[in-house]
Short mmCIF file of C-alpha atoms in Angstrom, two decimals:
data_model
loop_
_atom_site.label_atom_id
_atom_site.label_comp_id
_atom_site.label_asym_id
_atom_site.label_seq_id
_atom_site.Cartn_x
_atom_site.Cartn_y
_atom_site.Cartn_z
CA UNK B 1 4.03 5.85 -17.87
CA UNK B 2 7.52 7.57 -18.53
CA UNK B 3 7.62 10.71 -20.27
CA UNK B 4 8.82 9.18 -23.57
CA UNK B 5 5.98 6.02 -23.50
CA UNK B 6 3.37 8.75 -23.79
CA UNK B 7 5.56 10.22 -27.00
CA UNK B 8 5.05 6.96 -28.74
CA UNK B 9 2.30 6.33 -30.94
CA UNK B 10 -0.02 3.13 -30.71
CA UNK B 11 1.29 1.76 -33.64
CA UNK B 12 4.58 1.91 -32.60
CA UNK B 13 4.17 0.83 -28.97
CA UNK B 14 2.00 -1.91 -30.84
CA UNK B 15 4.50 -3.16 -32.92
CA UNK B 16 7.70 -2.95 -29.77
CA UNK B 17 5.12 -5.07 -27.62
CA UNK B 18 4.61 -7.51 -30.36
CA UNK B 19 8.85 -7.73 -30.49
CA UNK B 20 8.67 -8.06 -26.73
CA UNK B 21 5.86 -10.93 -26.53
CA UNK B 22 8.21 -12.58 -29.33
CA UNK B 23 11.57 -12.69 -27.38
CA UNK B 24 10.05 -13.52 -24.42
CA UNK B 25 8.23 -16.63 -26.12
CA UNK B 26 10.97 -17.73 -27.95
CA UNK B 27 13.52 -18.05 -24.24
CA UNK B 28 16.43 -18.19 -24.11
CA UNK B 29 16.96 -15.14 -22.07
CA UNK B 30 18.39 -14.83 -18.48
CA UNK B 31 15.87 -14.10 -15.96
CA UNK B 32 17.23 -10.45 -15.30
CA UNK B 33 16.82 -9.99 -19.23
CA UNK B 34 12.84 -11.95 -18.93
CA UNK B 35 12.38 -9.50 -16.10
CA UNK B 36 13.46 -6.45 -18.18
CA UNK B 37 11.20 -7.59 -20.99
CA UNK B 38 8.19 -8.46 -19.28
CA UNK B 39 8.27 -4.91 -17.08
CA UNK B 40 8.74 -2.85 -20.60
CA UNK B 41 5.73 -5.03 -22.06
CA UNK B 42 3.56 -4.05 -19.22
CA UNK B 43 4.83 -0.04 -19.85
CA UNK B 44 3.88 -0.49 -23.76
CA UNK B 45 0.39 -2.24 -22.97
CA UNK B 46 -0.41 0.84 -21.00
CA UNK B 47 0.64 3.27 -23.73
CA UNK B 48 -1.40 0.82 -26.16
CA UNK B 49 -4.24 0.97 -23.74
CA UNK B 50 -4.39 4.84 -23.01
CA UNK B 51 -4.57 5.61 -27.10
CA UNK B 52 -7.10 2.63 -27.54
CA UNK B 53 -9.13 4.75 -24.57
CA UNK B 54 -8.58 8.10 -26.24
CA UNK B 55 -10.31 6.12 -29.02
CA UNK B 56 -13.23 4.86 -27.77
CA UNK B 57 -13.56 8.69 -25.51
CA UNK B 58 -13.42 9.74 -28.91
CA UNK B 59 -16.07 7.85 -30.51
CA UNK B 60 -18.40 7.96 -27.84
CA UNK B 61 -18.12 12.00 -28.13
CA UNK B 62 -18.64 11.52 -31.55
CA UNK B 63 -21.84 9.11 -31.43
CA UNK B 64 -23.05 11.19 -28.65
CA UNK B 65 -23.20 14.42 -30.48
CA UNK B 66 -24.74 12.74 -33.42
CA UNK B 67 -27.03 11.30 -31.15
CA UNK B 68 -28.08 15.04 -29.80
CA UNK B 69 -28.23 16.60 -33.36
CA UNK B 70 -30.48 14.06 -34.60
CA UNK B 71 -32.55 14.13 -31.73
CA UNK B 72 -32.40 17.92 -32.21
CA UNK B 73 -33.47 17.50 -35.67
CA UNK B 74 -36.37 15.40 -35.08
CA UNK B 75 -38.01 17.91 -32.21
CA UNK B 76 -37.77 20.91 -34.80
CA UNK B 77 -39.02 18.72 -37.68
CA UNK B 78 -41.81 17.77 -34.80
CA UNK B 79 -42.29 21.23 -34.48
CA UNK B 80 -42.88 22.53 -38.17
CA UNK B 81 -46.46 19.78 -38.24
#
């Protein structure tokens, strides 16, 4: 990914994909241009992909320590019989 791809967020890299997918659907364009197009879709599905991964790395942490507390919580409740 170049340097300023990783500076954009996923809604913007979102919404410049979307623009891409729609010029290259609608034609027109000369091949060099399609070319262009279709190799700066692939860089923005990448940045889309890496914050959508972030996500999920996020919400697994999160799940996963909730998953530990509660677990934690239960043995000490155990515990206190």
């Amino acid at each position: 990914m170049a340097e300023t791809d990783t500076a954009l967020g996923y809604e913007q890299a979102r919404d410049e994909l979307i623009e891409v997918v729609r010029k290259l659907e609608a034609g027109g364009t000369s091949l060099e241009d399609s070319l262009a197009l279709w190799e700066r879709g692939e860089e923005l599905a990448k940045v889309c992909r890496h914050w959508l991964e972030g996500a999920r790395a996020r919400l697994d942490s999160a799940l996963a320590a909730r998953e530990a507390a509660g677990d934690e919580g239960a043995r000490e409740a155990g515990g206190r019989e």
